[in-house]
Amino acid sequence: MLFFVIEDFHGSDRKEIYRRFRDKGRLKPDELVVHHSWIASDMSRCFMLVEADDATVLQ
């Protein structure tokens, strides 16, 4: 199943979040396949098109 995920970054150091992503990669379950992702120009949100056999992987 495909899912569209919107992740909001409120009250966080956004640059630190993306620095962690650069250094450690995606911190996600192996069962979750990310097909595409992009961020808002102000770095406040991440949009992802993901696939998983079970929706509980997203929780």
mmCIF file of N, CA and C in Angstrom:
data_model
loop_
_atom_site.group_PDB
_atom_site.id
_atom_site.type_symbol
_atom_site.label_atom_id
_atom_site.label_comp_id
_atom_site.label_asym_id
_atom_site.label_seq_id
_atom_site.Cartn_x
_atom_site.Cartn_y
_atom_site.Cartn_z
ATOM 1 N N MET A 1 0.841 -1.179 0.000
ATOM 2 C CA MET A 1 0.000 0.000 0.000
ATOM 3 C C MET A 1 0.885 1.240 0.000
ATOM 4 N N LEU A 2 0.459 2.235 -0.733
ATOM 5 C CA LEU A 2 1.172 3.510 -0.747
ATOM 6 C C LEU A 2 0.541 4.459 0.262
ATOM 7 N N PHE A 3 1.382 5.254 0.892
ATOM 8 C CA PHE A 3 0.934 6.244 1.865
ATOM 9 C C PHE A 3 1.635 7.560 1.575
ATOM 10 N N PHE A 4 0.925 8.656 1.815
ATOM 11 C CA PHE A 4 1.513 9.987 1.723
ATOM 12 C C PHE A 4 1.668 10.499 3.150
ATOM 13 N N VAL A 5 2.897 10.723 3.565
ATOM 14 C CA VAL A 5 3.199 11.112 4.941
ATOM 15 C C VAL A 5 3.646 12.567 4.969
ATOM 16 N N ILE A 6 3.087 13.334 5.884
ATOM 17 C CA ILE A 6 3.512 14.717 6.103
ATOM 18 C C ILE A 6 4.038 14.804 7.528
ATOM 19 N N GLU A 7 5.282 15.168 7.645
ATOM 20 C CA GLU A 7 5.932 15.259 8.958
ATOM 21 C C GLU A 7 6.215 16.731 9.257
ATOM 22 N N ASP A 8 5.664 17.235 10.355
ATOM 23 C CA ASP A 8 5.863 18.630 10.758
ATOM 24 C C ASP A 8 6.981 18.725 11.782
ATOM 25 N N PHE A 9 7.772 19.780 11.683
ATOM 26 C CA PHE A 9 8.867 20.017 12.615
ATOM 27 C C PHE A 9 8.616 21.330 13.343
ATOM 28 N N HIS A 10 7.791 21.287 14.382
ATOM 29 C CA HIS A 10 7.475 22.476 15.171
ATOM 30 C C HIS A 10 8.357 22.527 16.407
ATOM 31 N N GLY A 11 8.915 23.676 16.680
ATOM 32 C CA GLY A 11 9.686 23.865 17.893
ATOM 33 C C GLY A 11 10.995 23.095 17.928
ATOM 34 N N SER A 12 11.453 22.637 16.800
ATOM 35 C CA SER A 12 12.708 21.892 16.737
ATOM 36 C C SER A 12 13.750 22.700 15.983
ATOM 37 N N ASP A 13 14.986 22.347 16.198
ATOM 38 C CA ASP A 13 16.057 22.937 15.410
ATOM 39 C C ASP A 13 16.071 22.208 14.072
ATOM 40 N N ARG A 14 15.447 22.799 13.075
ATOM 41 C CA ARG A 14 15.269 22.138 11.784
ATOM 42 C C ARG A 14 16.590 21.783 11.125
ATOM 43 N N LYS A 15 17.555 22.657 11.231
ATOM 44 C CA LYS A 15 18.850 22.351 10.622
ATOM 45 C C LYS A 15 19.476 21.121 11.270
ATOM 46 N N GLU A 16 19.280 20.968 12.567
ATOM 47 C CA GLU A 16 19.817 19.790 13.260
ATOM 48 C C GLU A 16 19.129 18.509 12.783
ATOM 49 N N ILE A 17 17.829 18.588 12.537
ATOM 50 C CA ILE A 17 17.094 17.422 12.037
ATOM 51 C C ILE A 17 17.668 16.977 10.696
ATOM 52 N N TYR A 18 17.873 17.909 9.790
ATOM 53 C CA TYR A 18 18.386 17.547 8.468
ATOM 54 C C TYR A 18 19.867 17.194 8.517
ATOM 55 N N ARG A 19 20.596 17.735 9.456
ATOM 56 C CA ARG A 19 21.997 17.343 9.645
ATOM 57 C C ARG A 19 22.060 15.878 10.087
ATOM 58 N N ARG A 20 21.168 15.499 11.007
ATOM 59 C CA ARG A 20 21.103 14.101 11.450
ATOM 60 C C ARG A 20 20.755 13.182 10.282
ATOM 61 N N PHE A 21 19.818 13.609 9.433
ATOM 62 C CA PHE A 21 19.453 12.824 8.251
ATOM 63 C C PHE A 21 20.661 12.644 7.337
ATOM 64 N N ARG A 22 21.409 13.701 7.129
ATOM 65 C CA ARG A 22 22.601 13.629 6.275
ATOM 66 C C ARG A 22 23.628 12.663 6.858
ATOM 67 N N ASP A 23 23.812 12.727 8.175
ATOM 68 C CA ASP A 23 24.846 11.921 8.827
ATOM 69 C C ASP A 23 24.439 10.466 9.054
ATOM 70 N N LYS A 24 23.167 10.224 9.389
ATOM 71 C CA LYS A 24 22.734 8.876 9.782
ATOM 72 C C LYS A 24 21.755 8.228 8.817
ATOM 73 N N GLY A 25 21.283 8.989 7.833
ATOM 74 C CA GLY A 25 20.299 8.434 6.904
ATOM 75 C C GLY A 25 18.908 8.424 7.514
ATOM 76 N N ARG A 26 18.013 7.755 6.821
ATOM 77 C CA ARG A 26 16.631 7.673 7.307
ATOM 78 C C ARG A 26 16.560 6.742 8.506
ATOM 79 N N LEU A 27 15.931 7.211 9.548
ATOM 80 C CA LEU A 27 15.716 6.386 10.734
ATOM 81 C C LEU A 27 14.298 5.833 10.630
ATOM 82 N N LYS A 28 14.175 4.719 9.936
ATOM 83 C CA LYS A 28 12.864 4.150 9.637
ATOM 84 C C LYS A 28 12.928 2.637 9.725
ATOM 85 N N PRO A 29 11.773 1.993 9.880
ATOM 86 C CA PRO A 29 11.754 0.528 9.861
ATOM 87 C C PRO A 29 12.177 0.000 8.485
ATOM 88 N N ASP A 30 12.807 -1.147 8.449
ATOM 89 C CA ASP A 30 13.233 -1.745 7.179
ATOM 90 C C ASP A 30 12.051 -2.058 6.269
ATOM 91 N N GLU A 31 10.882 -2.313 6.859
ATOM 92 C CA GLU A 31 9.694 -2.666 6.069
ATOM 93 C C GLU A 31 9.090 -1.475 5.333
ATOM 94 N N LEU A 32 9.532 -0.285 5.624
ATOM 95 C CA LEU A 32 9.000 0.926 5.007
ATOM 96 C C LEU A 32 9.898 1.338 3.848
ATOM 97 N N VAL A 33 9.318 1.432 2.654
ATOM 98 C CA VAL A 33 10.065 1.819 1.457
ATOM 99 C C VAL A 33 9.698 3.260 1.114
ATOM 100 N N VAL A 34 10.688 4.127 1.049
ATOM 101 C CA VAL A 34 10.463 5.526 0.690
ATOM 102 C C VAL A 34 10.687 5.662 -0.812
ATOM 103 N N HIS A 35 9.635 6.027 -1.540
ATOM 104 C CA HIS A 35 9.735 6.188 -2.987
ATOM 105 C C HIS A 35 10.203 7.590 -3.364
ATOM 106 N N HIS A 36 9.762 8.570 -2.599
ATOM 107 C CA HIS A 36 10.142 9.952 -2.904
ATOM 108 C C HIS A 36 9.906 10.799 -1.659
ATOM 109 N N SER A 37 10.732 11.812 -1.480
ATOM 110 C CA SER A 37 10.511 12.743 -0.374
ATOM 111 C C SER A 37 11.027 14.114 -0.764
ATOM 112 N N TRP A 38 10.456 15.125 -0.159
ATOM 113 C CA TRP A 38 10.897 16.493 -0.383
ATOM 114 C C TRP A 38 10.528 17.320 0.835
ATOM 115 N N ILE A 39 11.178 18.460 0.964
ATOM 116 C CA ILE A 39 10.927 19.317 2.122
ATOM 117 C C ILE A 39 10.397 20.669 1.668
ATOM 118 N N ALA A 40 9.649 21.320 2.553
ATOM 119 C CA ALA A 40 9.166 22.673 2.295
ATOM 120 C C ALA A 40 10.353 23.629 2.282
ATOM 121 N N SER A 41 10.224 24.716 1.570
ATOM 122 C CA SER A 41 11.342 25.664 1.432
ATOM 123 C C SER A 41 11.786 26.247 2.767
ATOM 124 N N ASP A 42 10.874 26.331 3.747
ATOM 125 C CA ASP A 42 11.261 26.847 5.066
ATOM 126 C C ASP A 42 11.712 25.727 6.014
ATOM 127 N N MET A 43 11.829 24.509 5.494
ATOM 128 C CA MET A 43 12.287 23.332 6.245
ATOM 129 C C MET A 43 11.363 22.974 7.413
ATOM 130 N N SER A 44 10.100 23.373 7.348
ATOM 131 C CA SER A 44 9.175 23.091 8.443
ATOM 132 C C SER A 44 8.441 21.766 8.281
ATOM 133 N N ARG A 45 8.470 21.199 7.068
ATOM 134 C CA ARG A 45 7.751 19.955 6.799
ATOM 135 C C ARG A 45 8.533 19.080 5.839
ATOM 136 N N CYS A 46 8.322 17.788 6.009
ATOM 137 C CA CYS A 46 8.849 16.807 5.074
ATOM 138 C C CYS A 46 7.656 16.041 4.507
ATOM 139 N N PHE A 47 7.625 15.887 3.204
ATOM 140 C CA PHE A 47 6.568 15.147 2.519
ATOM 141 C C PHE A 47 7.184 13.869 1.967
ATOM 142 N N MET A 48 6.518 12.741 2.178
ATOM 143 C CA MET A 48 7.079 11.468 1.726
ATOM 144 C C MET A 48 6.004 10.588 1.103
ATOM 145 N N LEU A 49 6.357 9.966 -0.001
ATOM 146 C CA LEU A 49 5.540 8.916 -0.591
ATOM 147 C C LEU A 49 6.213 7.603 -0.211
ATOM 148 N N VAL A 50 5.524 6.815 0.607
ATOM 149 C CA VAL A 50 6.121 5.594 1.149
ATOM 150 C C VAL A 50 5.225 4.396 0.846
ATOM 151 N N GLU A 51 5.823 3.219 0.958
ATOM 152 C CA GLU A 51 5.080 1.979 0.738
ATOM 153 C C GLU A 51 5.351 1.015 1.886
ATOM 154 N N ALA A 52 4.284 0.336 2.306
ATOM 155 C CA ALA A 52 4.401 -0.677 3.361
ATOM 156 C C ALA A 52 3.268 -1.678 3.192
ATOM 157 N N ASP A 53 3.526 -2.912 3.549
ATOM 158 C CA ASP A 53 2.485 -3.939 3.495
ATOM 159 C C ASP A 53 1.501 -3.802 4.645
ATOM 160 N N ASP A 54 1.937 -3.169 5.724
ATOM 161 C CA ASP A 54 1.128 -3.058 6.938
ATOM 162 C C ASP A 54 1.184 -1.617 7.446
ATOM 163 N N ALA A 55 0.031 -0.995 7.619
ATOM 164 C CA ALA A 55 -0.025 0.406 8.055
ATOM 165 C C ALA A 55 0.559 0.617 9.448
ATOM 166 N N THR A 56 0.632 -0.416 10.264
ATOM 167 C CA THR A 56 1.184 -0.250 11.610
ATOM 168 C C THR A 56 2.667 0.099 11.584
ATOM 169 N N VAL A 57 3.326 -0.128 10.472
ATOM 170 C CA VAL A 57 4.738 0.249 10.332
ATOM 171 C C VAL A 57 4.900 1.766 10.462
ATOM 172 N N LEU A 58 3.857 2.508 10.137
ATOM 173 C CA LEU A 58 3.915 3.971 10.186
ATOM 174 C C LEU A 58 3.729 4.521 11.594
ATOM 175 N N GLN A 59 3.319 3.711 12.523
ATOM 176 C CA GLN A 59 3.030 4.201 13.872
ATOM 177 C C GLN A 59 4.267 4.256 14.722
#
